[in-house]
Amino acid sequence: MSTAIVTGSARGIGRAICEKLAKDGVENIVVCDVKAEWCEETVEAVKALGANAVAMEINVAEGASIDAGVEAIIKQFGAIDICVNNAGITRDGLLMRMTEEDWDSVLDINLKGAFLMTKAVSRHMLRARKGSIVNIASVVGLMGNAGQCNYSASKGGLVALTKSAARELGARGVRVNAVAPGFIKSKMTDVLTEDVKNRMLSAIPMGKFGEVEDVANAVAFLASDAAAYVTGQVISVNGGMLMP
Ligand code: NAI
């Protein structure tokens, strides 16, 4: 019996990750987002694939919300085997115009949220001496991006968090890795202008944007026993946009 939690999985990449984990045989999938009712479509999609799915309200910006959610999952399923820190937001703007609130909200959700969730789940994973945590970073956390000082800092921080946690938890069977997507078609990127999209496209050797399933496939690999000896790594899923 295996149980996975995917934050921010009401839609987009998070939903695709839930579906892929279900297809790969993970039995229990906890779909969570800021509002439980937002999770219903993902829950239905997962159930249609034959897995058990539950919707849960977890706001990753709030430690109490994370702790309550994790305790409820342990009570219901007894363990958490896979945790995907996927919830993320953007508040783009040039450095000179970026407000303190724009900075704090992005760092709170994208980076502190992953820290708090990692802390909450790893307690149980360490006791079980197994677990896989996958953080959804970004290509811009590796290369920077004008207009995204807050977002790129949060994702660069997430890469560093991934490596430090992997070093701390590895000896007790808990693996921590990251996936760094490039430009993926989703609600987050729908809002960009055609001009920005065309500029991004010209920097991608494969000449196209990625699909949410491309990210989900990499996450599922890292979450699975096929990656049993992989920890502290960042897998880029970016069509060749950056080759570190
Ligand atoms: P999305 O905007 O479609 O989905 C993000 C989800 O996170 C939403 O369901 C939202 O409600 C949830 N969320 C926001 N704040 C939250 C909070 N405080 N607590 C819990 N959930 C919260 O975006 P998308 O594209 O699916 O992104 C998923 C992840 O992938 C994000 O971390 C994003 O930064 C990352 N990513 C996306 C890329 C893209 O091109 N779409 C590229 C690189 C990284």
PDB file of C-alpha atoms and ligand atoms in Angstrom:
ATOM      1  CA  MET A   1       0.000   0.000   0.000  1.00  0.00           C
ATOM      2  CA  SER A   2       1.496   3.349  -0.934  1.00  0.00           C
ATOM      3  CA  THR A   3       0.289   6.877  -0.271  1.00  0.00           C
ATOM      4  CA  ALA A   4       1.236  10.096  -2.017  1.00  0.00           C
ATOM      5  CA  ILE A   5       0.486  13.735  -1.314  1.00  0.00           C
ATOM      6  CA  VAL A   6       0.781  16.332  -4.071  1.00  0.00           C
ATOM      7  CA  THR A   7       0.453  19.997  -3.072  1.00  0.00           C
ATOM      8  CA  GLY A   8      -1.305  22.465  -5.364  1.00  0.00           C
ATOM      9  CA  SER A   9      -2.831  19.608  -7.344  1.00  0.00           C
ATOM     10  CA  ALA A  10      -6.254  21.079  -8.179  1.00  0.00           C
ATOM     11  CA  ARG A  11      -5.045  21.674 -11.735  1.00  0.00           C
ATOM     12  CA  GLY A  12      -2.069  21.901 -14.097  1.00  0.00           C
ATOM     13  CA  ILE A  13       1.161  20.056 -13.394  1.00  0.00           C
ATOM     14  CA  GLY A  14      -0.051  18.908  -9.959  1.00  0.00           C
ATOM     15  CA  ARG A  15      -3.096  17.213 -11.471  1.00  0.00           C
ATOM     16  CA  ALA A  16      -0.954  15.505 -14.126  1.00  0.00           C
ATOM     17  CA  ILE A  17       1.353  14.220 -11.371  1.00  0.00           C
ATOM     18  CA  CYS A  18      -1.606  12.746  -9.452  1.00  0.00           C
ATOM     19  CA  GLU A  19      -2.854  11.023 -12.600  1.00  0.00           C
ATOM     20  CA  LYS A  20       0.564   9.610 -13.470  1.00  0.00           C
ATOM     21  CA  LEU A  21       1.123   8.287  -9.933  1.00  0.00           C
ATOM     22  CA  ALA A  22      -2.315   6.637 -10.082  1.00  0.00           C
ATOM     23  CA  LYS A  23      -1.473   5.038 -13.453  1.00  0.00           C
ATOM     24  CA  ASP A  24       1.793   3.758 -11.959  1.00  0.00           C
ATOM     25  CA  GLY A  25      -0.057   1.984  -9.151  1.00  0.00           C
ATOM     26  CA  VAL A  26       0.144   4.327  -6.165  1.00  0.00           C
ATOM     27  CA  GLU A  27      -2.940   3.309  -4.187  1.00  0.00           C
ATOM     28  CA  ASN A  28      -3.835   6.431  -2.204  1.00  0.00           C
ATOM     29  CA  ILE A  29      -3.454   9.929  -3.606  1.00  0.00           C
ATOM     30  CA  VAL A  30      -4.075  12.988  -1.448  1.00  0.00           C
ATOM     31  CA  VAL A  31      -5.045  15.868  -3.723  1.00  0.00           C
ATOM     32  CA  CYS A  32      -4.571  19.143  -1.898  1.00  0.00           C
ATOM     33  CA  ASP A  33      -4.914  22.821  -2.616  1.00  0.00           C
ATOM     34  CA  VAL A  34      -5.940  26.096  -0.973  1.00  0.00           C
ATOM     35  CA  LYS A  35      -9.604  25.028  -1.103  1.00  0.00           C
ATOM     36  CA  ALA A  36     -10.716  21.398  -0.878  1.00  0.00           C
ATOM     37  CA  GLU A  37     -13.533  21.953  -3.384  1.00  0.00           C
ATOM     38  CA  TRP A  38     -11.017  23.013  -6.066  1.00  0.00           C
ATOM     39  CA  CYS A  39      -9.610  19.476  -5.907  1.00  0.00           C
ATOM     40  CA  GLU A  40     -12.755  17.674  -7.052  1.00  0.00           C
ATOM     41  CA  GLU A  41     -11.864  17.395 -10.766  1.00  0.00           C
ATOM     42  CA  THR A  42      -8.471  15.915  -9.943  1.00  0.00           C
ATOM     43  CA  VAL A  43     -10.029  13.532  -7.432  1.00  0.00           C
ATOM     44  CA  GLU A  44     -12.499  12.308 -10.074  1.00  0.00           C
ATOM     45  CA  ALA A  45      -9.709  11.909 -12.656  1.00  0.00           C
ATOM     46  CA  VAL A  46      -7.610   9.858 -10.216  1.00  0.00           C
ATOM     47  CA  LYS A  47     -10.556   7.686  -9.201  1.00  0.00           C
ATOM     48  CA  ALA A  48     -11.304   6.998 -12.872  1.00  0.00           C
ATOM     49  CA  LEU A  49      -7.801   5.552 -13.099  1.00  0.00           C
ATOM     50  CA  GLY A  50      -8.577   3.098 -10.312  1.00  0.00           C
ATOM     51  CA  ALA A  51      -6.735   4.685  -7.402  1.00  0.00           C
ATOM     52  CA  ASN A  52      -8.189   5.973  -4.160  1.00  0.00           C
ATOM     53  CA  ALA A  53      -8.205   9.782  -4.010  1.00  0.00           C
ATOM     54  CA  VAL A  54      -9.131  12.231  -1.286  1.00  0.00           C
ATOM     55  CA  ALA A  55      -9.377  16.017  -1.433  1.00  0.00           C
ATOM     56  CA  MET A  56      -7.724  17.998   1.324  1.00  0.00           C
ATOM     57  CA  GLU A  57      -7.492  21.697   2.089  1.00  0.00           C
ATOM     58  CA  ILE A  58      -3.829  22.530   2.678  1.00  0.00           C
ATOM     59  CA  ASN A  59      -2.493  26.058   2.304  1.00  0.00           C
ATOM     60  CA  VAL A  60       1.262  25.544   2.151  1.00  0.00           C
ATOM     61  CA  ALA A  61       1.902  29.110   3.285  1.00  0.00           C
ATOM     62  CA  GLU A  62       0.579  28.148   6.724  1.00  0.00           C
ATOM     63  CA  GLY A  63       2.454  25.723   8.941  1.00  0.00           C
ATOM     64  CA  ALA A  64      -0.642  24.866  10.990  1.00  0.00           C
ATOM     65  CA  SER A  65      -2.549  23.935   7.831  1.00  0.00           C
ATOM     66  CA  ILE A  66       0.291  21.633   6.714  1.00  0.00           C
ATOM     67  CA  ASP A  67       0.642  19.958  10.121  1.00  0.00           C
ATOM     68  CA  ALA A  68      -3.103  19.338  10.415  1.00  0.00           C
ATOM     69  CA  GLY A  69      -3.207  17.897   6.891  1.00  0.00           C
ATOM     70  CA  VAL A  70      -0.253  15.587   7.402  1.00  0.00           C
ATOM     71  CA  GLU A  71      -1.657  14.322  10.702  1.00  0.00           C
ATOM     72  CA  ALA A  72      -5.012  13.616   9.028  1.00  0.00           C
ATOM     73  CA  ILE A  73      -3.279  11.636   6.255  1.00  0.00           C
ATOM     74  CA  ILE A  74      -1.287   9.574   8.747  1.00  0.00           C
ATOM     75  CA  LYS A  75      -4.456   8.885  10.698  1.00  0.00           C
ATOM     76  CA  GLN A  76      -6.308   7.774   7.566  1.00  0.00           C
ATOM     77  CA  PHE A  77      -3.582   5.887   5.689  1.00  0.00           C
ATOM     78  CA  GLY A  78      -0.891   5.170   8.279  1.00  0.00           C
ATOM     79  CA  ALA A  79       2.024   6.459   6.183  1.00  0.00           C
ATOM     80  CA  ILE A  80       3.169   8.930   3.538  1.00  0.00           C
ATOM     81  CA  ASP A  81       5.492   7.339   0.982  1.00  0.00           C
ATOM     82  CA  ILE A  82       5.644  10.109  -1.619  1.00  0.00           C
ATOM     83  CA  CYS A  83       5.424  13.869  -1.167  1.00  0.00           C
ATOM     84  CA  VAL A  84       5.471  16.199  -4.169  1.00  0.00           C
ATOM     85  CA  ASN A  85       5.956  19.878  -3.344  1.00  0.00           C
ATOM     86  CA  ASN A  86       4.274  21.320  -6.415  1.00  0.00           C
ATOM     87  CA  ALA A  87       2.273  24.332  -5.158  1.00  0.00           C
ATOM     88  CA  GLY A  88       3.679  27.530  -6.603  1.00  0.00           C
ATOM     89  CA  ILE A  89       2.763  31.045  -7.678  1.00  0.00           C
ATOM     90  CA  THR A  90       4.297  33.900  -9.647  1.00  0.00           C
ATOM     91  CA  ARG A  91       4.119  37.642  -8.897  1.00  0.00           C
ATOM     92  CA  ASP A  92       6.279  38.933 -11.736  1.00  0.00           C
ATOM     93  CA  GLY A  93       7.719  42.428 -11.986  1.00  0.00           C
ATOM     94  CA  LEU A  94      10.992  44.208 -12.448  1.00  0.00           C
ATOM     95  CA  LEU A  95      13.197  44.399  -9.368  1.00  0.00           C
ATOM     96  CA  MET A  96      12.763  48.157  -8.961  1.00  0.00           C
ATOM     97  CA  ARG A  97       8.994  47.830  -8.956  1.00  0.00           C
ATOM     98  CA  MET A  98       8.690  44.581  -6.998  1.00  0.00           C
ATOM     99  CA  THR A  99       6.955  45.131  -3.665  1.00  0.00           C
ATOM    100  CA  GLU A 100       7.901  43.482  -0.399  1.00  0.00           C
ATOM    101  CA  GLU A 101       4.506  41.744  -0.491  1.00  0.00           C
ATOM    102  CA  ASP A 102       5.281  40.325  -3.983  1.00  0.00           C
ATOM    103  CA  TRP A 103       8.543  38.958  -2.620  1.00  0.00           C
ATOM    104  CA  ASP A 104       7.102  37.525   0.598  1.00  0.00           C
ATOM    105  CA  SER A 105       4.079  35.816  -0.921  1.00  0.00           C
ATOM    106  CA  VAL A 106       6.162  34.001  -3.557  1.00  0.00           C
ATOM    107  CA  LEU A 107       8.867  32.962  -1.103  1.00  0.00           C
ATOM    108  CA  ASP A 108       6.266  31.887   1.485  1.00  0.00           C
ATOM    109  CA  ILE A 109       4.411  29.587  -0.892  1.00  0.00           C
ATOM    110  CA  ASN A 110       7.171  28.325  -3.199  1.00  0.00           C
ATOM    111  CA  LEU A 111      10.013  27.913  -0.716  1.00  0.00           C
ATOM    112  CA  LYS A 112       8.827  28.078   2.888  1.00  0.00           C
ATOM    113  CA  GLY A 113       5.860  25.890   1.995  1.00  0.00           C
ATOM    114  CA  ALA A 114       8.179  23.182   0.693  1.00  0.00           C
ATOM    115  CA  PHE A 115      10.353  23.458   3.806  1.00  0.00           C
ATOM    116  CA  LEU A 116       7.367  23.130   6.147  1.00  0.00           C
ATOM    117  CA  MET A 117       5.898  20.232   4.194  1.00  0.00           C
ATOM    118  CA  THR A 118       9.264  18.440   4.000  1.00  0.00           C
ATOM    119  CA  LYS A 119       9.665  18.832   7.749  1.00  0.00           C
ATOM    120  CA  ALA A 120       6.149  17.524   8.443  1.00  0.00           C
ATOM    121  CA  VAL A 121       6.331  14.453   6.176  1.00  0.00           C
ATOM    122  CA  SER A 122       9.951  13.532   6.821  1.00  0.00           C
ATOM    123  CA  ARG A 123       9.171  12.879  10.503  1.00  0.00           C
ATOM    124  CA  HIS A 124       6.977   9.988   9.406  1.00  0.00           C
ATOM    125  CA  MET A 125       9.218   8.893   6.526  1.00  0.00           C
ATOM    126  CA  LEU A 126      12.263   8.694   8.807  1.00  0.00           C
ATOM    127  CA  ARG A 127      10.361   6.498  11.213  1.00  0.00           C
ATOM    128  CA  ALA A 128       9.383   4.214   8.315  1.00  0.00           C
ATOM    129  CA  ARG A 129      12.955   4.449   6.961  1.00  0.00           C
ATOM    130  CA  LYS A 130      11.647   5.108   3.489  1.00  0.00           C
ATOM    131  CA  GLY A 131      10.137   7.886   1.445  1.00  0.00           C
ATOM    132  CA  SER A 132      10.560  10.031  -1.626  1.00  0.00           C
ATOM    133  CA  ILE A 133      10.163  13.788  -1.706  1.00  0.00           C
ATOM    134  CA  VAL A 134      10.100  15.560  -5.065  1.00  0.00           C
ATOM    135  CA  ASN A 135      10.246  19.354  -5.301  1.00  0.00           C
ATOM    136  CA  ILE A 136       9.029  21.172  -8.393  1.00  0.00           C
ATOM    137  CA  ALA A 137      11.683  23.810  -9.059  1.00  0.00           C
ATOM    138  CA  SER A 138      12.089  25.659 -12.376  1.00  0.00           C
ATOM    139  CA  VAL A 139      14.599  26.366 -15.109  1.00  0.00           C
ATOM    140  CA  VAL A 140      14.628  29.987 -13.924  1.00  0.00           C
ATOM    141  CA  GLY A 141      15.824  28.848 -10.502  1.00  0.00           C
ATOM    142  CA  LEU A 142      18.936  27.602 -12.311  1.00  0.00           C
ATOM    143  CA  MET A 143      19.486  30.436 -14.815  1.00  0.00           C
ATOM    144  CA  GLY A 144      17.601  33.478 -13.458  1.00  0.00           C
ATOM    145  CA  ASN A 145      15.039  35.516 -15.385  1.00  0.00           C
ATOM    146  CA  ALA A 146      14.474  39.255 -15.689  1.00  0.00           C
ATOM    147  CA  GLY A 147      11.175  40.157 -14.038  1.00  0.00           C
ATOM    148  CA  GLN A 148      11.218  37.139 -11.750  1.00  0.00           C
ATOM    149  CA  CYS A 149      13.663  37.938  -8.925  1.00  0.00           C
ATOM    150  CA  ASN A 150      11.210  36.599  -6.349  1.00  0.00           C
ATOM    151  CA  TYR A 151      10.212  33.483  -8.297  1.00  0.00           C
ATOM    152  CA  SER A 152      13.730  32.547  -9.428  1.00  0.00           C
ATOM    153  CA  ALA A 153      15.076  33.054  -5.895  1.00  0.00           C
ATOM    154  CA  SER A 154      12.334  30.798  -4.516  1.00  0.00           C
ATOM    155  CA  LYS A 155      13.107  28.074  -7.060  1.00  0.00           C
ATOM    156  CA  GLY A 156      16.893  28.392  -6.654  1.00  0.00           C
ATOM    157  CA  GLY A 157      16.316  28.121  -2.919  1.00  0.00           C
ATOM    158  CA  LEU A 158      14.218  25.035  -3.509  1.00  0.00           C
ATOM    159  CA  VAL A 159      17.114  23.395  -5.352  1.00  0.00           C
ATOM    160  CA  ALA A 160      19.423  24.138  -2.410  1.00  0.00           C
ATOM    161  CA  LEU A 161      16.788  22.869   0.054  1.00  0.00           C
ATOM    162  CA  THR A 162      16.537  19.674  -2.012  1.00  0.00           C
ATOM    163  CA  LYS A 163      20.291  19.040  -1.780  1.00  0.00           C
ATOM    164  CA  SER A 164      20.579  19.845   1.940  1.00  0.00           C
ATOM    165  CA  ALA A 165      17.569  17.708   2.869  1.00  0.00           C
ATOM    166  CA  ALA A 166      18.916  14.865   0.711  1.00  0.00           C
ATOM    167  CA  ARG A 167      22.172  14.988   2.684  1.00  0.00           C
ATOM    168  CA  GLU A 168      20.334  14.974   6.028  1.00  0.00           C
ATOM    169  CA  LEU A 169      17.795  12.272   5.277  1.00  0.00           C
ATOM    170  CA  GLY A 170      19.624   9.917   2.915  1.00  0.00           C
ATOM    171  CA  ALA A 171      21.153   7.625   5.522  1.00  0.00           C
ATOM    172  CA  ARG A 172      17.667   6.733   6.751  1.00  0.00           C
ATOM    173  CA  GLY A 173      16.225   5.822   3.387  1.00  0.00           C
ATOM    174  CA  VAL A 174      14.486   9.080   2.542  1.00  0.00           C
ATOM    175  CA  ARG A 175      15.321  10.481  -0.897  1.00  0.00           C
ATOM    176  CA  VAL A 176      14.852  14.122  -1.895  1.00  0.00           C
ATOM    177  CA  ASN A 177      15.052  15.261  -5.516  1.00  0.00           C
ATOM    178  CA  ALA A 178      13.801  18.070  -7.725  1.00  0.00           C
ATOM    179  CA  VAL A 179      12.371  18.430 -11.192  1.00  0.00           C
ATOM    180  CA  ALA A 180      13.126  21.719 -12.953  1.00  0.00           C
ATOM    181  CA  PRO A 181      10.569  22.262 -15.709  1.00  0.00           C
ATOM    182  CA  GLY A 182      11.194  24.712 -18.520  1.00  0.00           C
ATOM    183  CA  PHE A 183       8.240  26.355 -20.250  1.00  0.00           C
ATOM    184  CA  ILE A 184       5.208  24.103 -19.729  1.00  0.00           C
ATOM    185  CA  LYS A 185       1.718  24.802 -21.110  1.00  0.00           C
ATOM    186  CA  SER A 186      -0.504  25.556 -18.088  1.00  0.00           C
ATOM    187  CA  LYS A 187      -2.659  28.274 -16.505  1.00  0.00           C
ATOM    188  CA  MET A 188       0.531  29.732 -15.031  1.00  0.00           C
ATOM    189  CA  THR A 189       2.035  30.315 -18.486  1.00  0.00           C
ATOM    190  CA  ASP A 190      -1.254  31.050 -20.327  1.00  0.00           C
ATOM    191  CA  VAL A 191      -1.110  34.593 -18.967  1.00  0.00           C
ATOM    192  CA  LEU A 192       2.173  35.461 -20.727  1.00  0.00           C
ATOM    193  CA  THR A 193       2.001  37.656 -23.835  1.00  0.00           C
ATOM    194  CA  GLU A 194       2.563  36.199 -27.331  1.00  0.00           C
ATOM    195  CA  ASP A 195       5.756  38.254 -27.514  1.00  0.00           C
ATOM    196  CA  VAL A 196       7.181  36.650 -24.363  1.00  0.00           C
ATOM    197  CA  LYS A 197       6.063  33.183 -25.520  1.00  0.00           C
ATOM    198  CA  ASN A 198       7.766  33.650 -28.912  1.00  0.00           C
ATOM    199  CA  ARG A 199      10.979  34.809 -27.257  1.00  0.00           C
ATOM    200  CA  MET A 200      10.974  31.754 -24.980  1.00  0.00           C
ATOM    201  CA  LEU A 201      10.268  29.467 -27.939  1.00  0.00           C
ATOM    202  CA  SER A 202      13.303  30.727 -29.835  1.00  0.00           C
ATOM    203  CA  ALA A 203      15.504  29.645 -26.886  1.00  0.00           C
ATOM    204  CA  ILE A 204      14.213  26.057 -26.850  1.00  0.00           C
ATOM    205  CA  PRO A 205      16.195  23.604 -29.058  1.00  0.00           C
ATOM    206  CA  MET A 206      13.197  21.284 -29.331  1.00  0.00           C
ATOM    207  CA  GLY A 207      11.148  24.179 -30.734  1.00  0.00           C
ATOM    208  CA  LYS A 208       8.052  23.611 -28.608  1.00  0.00           C
ATOM    209  CA  PHE A 209       6.697  24.071 -25.092  1.00  0.00           C
ATOM    210  CA  GLY A 210       6.383  21.131 -22.743  1.00  0.00           C
ATOM    211  CA  GLU A 211       3.219  19.348 -21.648  1.00  0.00           C
ATOM    212  CA  VAL A 212       2.242  18.826 -18.012  1.00  0.00           C
ATOM    213  CA  GLU A 213       2.662  15.079 -18.605  1.00  0.00           C
ATOM    214  CA  ASP A 214       6.352  15.595 -19.438  1.00  0.00           C
ATOM    215  CA  VAL A 215       6.914  16.928 -15.912  1.00  0.00           C
ATOM    216  CA  ALA A 216       4.721  14.243 -14.339  1.00  0.00           C
ATOM    217  CA  ASN A 217       6.766  11.477 -15.992  1.00  0.00           C
ATOM    218  CA  ALA A 218      10.002  12.746 -14.424  1.00  0.00           C
ATOM    219  CA  VAL A 219       8.331  13.138 -11.024  1.00  0.00           C
ATOM    220  CA  ALA A 220       6.937   9.605 -11.186  1.00  0.00           C
ATOM    221  CA  PHE A 221      10.402   8.222 -11.933  1.00  0.00           C
ATOM    222  CA  LEU A 222      11.956  10.023  -8.950  1.00  0.00           C
ATOM    223  CA  ALA A 223       9.069   8.955  -6.710  1.00  0.00           C
ATOM    224  CA  SER A 224       9.408   5.306  -7.687  1.00  0.00           C
ATOM    225  CA  ASP A 225      11.727   2.491  -6.684  1.00  0.00           C
ATOM    226  CA  ALA A 226      13.290   2.775 -10.163  1.00  0.00           C
ATOM    227  CA  ALA A 227      15.110   5.780  -8.653  1.00  0.00           C
ATOM    228  CA  ALA A 228      16.082   3.907  -5.470  1.00  0.00           C
ATOM    229  CA  TYR A 229      19.706   5.163  -5.632  1.00  0.00           C
ATOM    230  CA  VAL A 230      18.920   8.693  -6.820  1.00  0.00           C
ATOM    231  CA  THR A 231      18.922  11.533  -4.288  1.00  0.00           C
ATOM    232  CA  GLY A 232      19.871  15.199  -4.208  1.00  0.00           C
ATOM    233  CA  GLN A 233      19.430  15.488  -7.978  1.00  0.00           C
ATOM    234  CA  VAL A 234      17.680  17.960 -10.224  1.00  0.00           C
ATOM    235  CA  ILE A 235      16.146  16.582 -13.414  1.00  0.00           C
ATOM    236  CA  SER A 236      15.560  19.277 -16.026  1.00  0.00           C
ATOM    237  CA  VAL A 237      12.507  18.873 -18.246  1.00  0.00           C
ATOM    238  CA  ASN A 238      12.992  21.837 -20.550  1.00  0.00           C
ATOM    239  CA  GLY A 239      13.360  20.772 -24.194  1.00  0.00           C
ATOM    240  CA  GLY A 240      17.044  21.686 -24.018  1.00  0.00           C
ATOM    241  CA  MET A 241      16.424  25.326 -22.975  1.00  0.00           C
ATOM    242  CA  LEU A 242      19.221  25.080 -20.405  1.00  0.00           C
ATOM    243  CA  MET A 243      21.961  22.477 -20.277  1.00  0.00           C
ATOM    244  CA  PRO A 244      23.661  23.000 -16.920  1.00  0.00           C
TER     245      PRO A 244
HETATM  246  P1  NAI B   1      -0.851  26.425 -11.795  1.00  0.00           P
HETATM  247  O1  NAI B   1      -0.972  27.862 -11.434  1.00  0.00           O
HETATM  248  O2  NAI B   1      -1.746  25.871 -12.863  1.00  0.00           O
HETATM  249  O3  NAI B   1      -1.009  25.491 -10.501  1.00  0.00           O
HETATM  250  C1  NAI B   1      -0.485  25.844  -9.262  1.00  0.00           C
HETATM  251  C2  NAI B   1      -1.383  25.268  -8.175  1.00  0.00           C
HETATM  252  O4  NAI B   1      -0.839  25.638  -6.896  1.00  0.00           O
HETATM  253  C3  NAI B   1      -2.816  25.826  -8.245  1.00  0.00           C
HETATM  254  O5  NAI B   1      -3.755  24.782  -8.175  1.00  0.00           O
HETATM  255  C4  NAI B   1      -2.888  26.741  -7.016  1.00  0.00           C
HETATM  256  O6  NAI B   1      -4.190  26.856  -6.460  1.00  0.00           O
HETATM  257  C5  NAI B   1      -1.916  26.028  -6.078  1.00  0.00           C
HETATM  258  N1  NAI B   1      -1.487  26.912  -4.993  1.00  0.00           N
HETATM  259  C6  NAI B   1      -1.157  28.219  -5.047  1.00  0.00           C
HETATM  260  N2  NAI B   1      -0.909  28.692  -3.822  1.00  0.00           N
HETATM  261  C7  NAI B   1      -1.057  27.670  -2.964  1.00  0.00           C
HETATM  262  C8  NAI B   1      -0.953  27.530  -1.549  1.00  0.00           C
HETATM  263  N3  NAI B   1      -0.637  28.573  -0.767  1.00  0.00           N
HETATM  264  N4  NAI B   1      -1.166  26.307  -0.998  1.00  0.00           N
HETATM  265  C9  NAI B   1      -1.517  25.249  -1.761  1.00  0.00           C
HETATM  266  N5  NAI B   1      -1.651  25.330  -3.099  1.00  0.00           N
HETATM  267  C10 NAI B   1      -1.432  26.526  -3.697  1.00  0.00           C
HETATM  268  O7  NAI B   1       0.677  26.231 -12.199  1.00  0.00           O
HETATM  269  P2  NAI B   1       1.477  24.990 -12.811  1.00  0.00           P
HETATM  270  O8  NAI B   1       2.049  25.444 -14.101  1.00  0.00           O
HETATM  271  O9  NAI B   1       0.689  23.750 -12.764  1.00  0.00           O
HETATM  272  O10 NAI B   1       2.697  24.945 -11.773  1.00  0.00           O
HETATM  273  C11 NAI B   1       2.926  23.897 -10.853  1.00  0.00           C
HETATM  274  C12 NAI B   1       4.349  24.038 -10.323  1.00  0.00           C
HETATM  275  O11 NAI B   1       5.261  23.953 -11.412  1.00  0.00           O
HETATM  276  C13 NAI B   1       4.626  25.384  -9.643  1.00  0.00           C
HETATM  277  O12 NAI B   1       5.461  25.183  -8.525  1.00  0.00           O
HETATM  278  C14 NAI B   1       5.366  26.153 -10.714  1.00  0.00           C
HETATM  279  O13 NAI B   1       6.194  27.132 -10.163  1.00  0.00           O
HETATM  280  C15 NAI B   1       6.150  25.045 -11.381  1.00  0.00           C
HETATM  281  N6  NAI B   1       6.609  25.354 -12.712  1.00  0.00           N
HETATM  282  C16 NAI B   1       5.731  25.609 -13.735  1.00  0.00           C
HETATM  283  C17 NAI B   1       6.221  25.899 -14.995  1.00  0.00           C
HETATM  284  C18 NAI B   1       5.325  26.173 -16.154  1.00  0.00           C
HETATM  285  O14 NAI B   1       5.858  26.529 -17.226  1.00  0.00           O
HETATM  286  N7  NAI B   1       4.026  26.017 -16.046  1.00  0.00           N
HETATM  287  C19 NAI B   1       7.659  25.969 -15.263  1.00  0.00           C
HETATM  288  C20 NAI B   1       8.481  25.675 -14.134  1.00  0.00           C
HETATM  289  C21 NAI B   1       7.966  25.390 -12.912  1.00  0.00           C
END
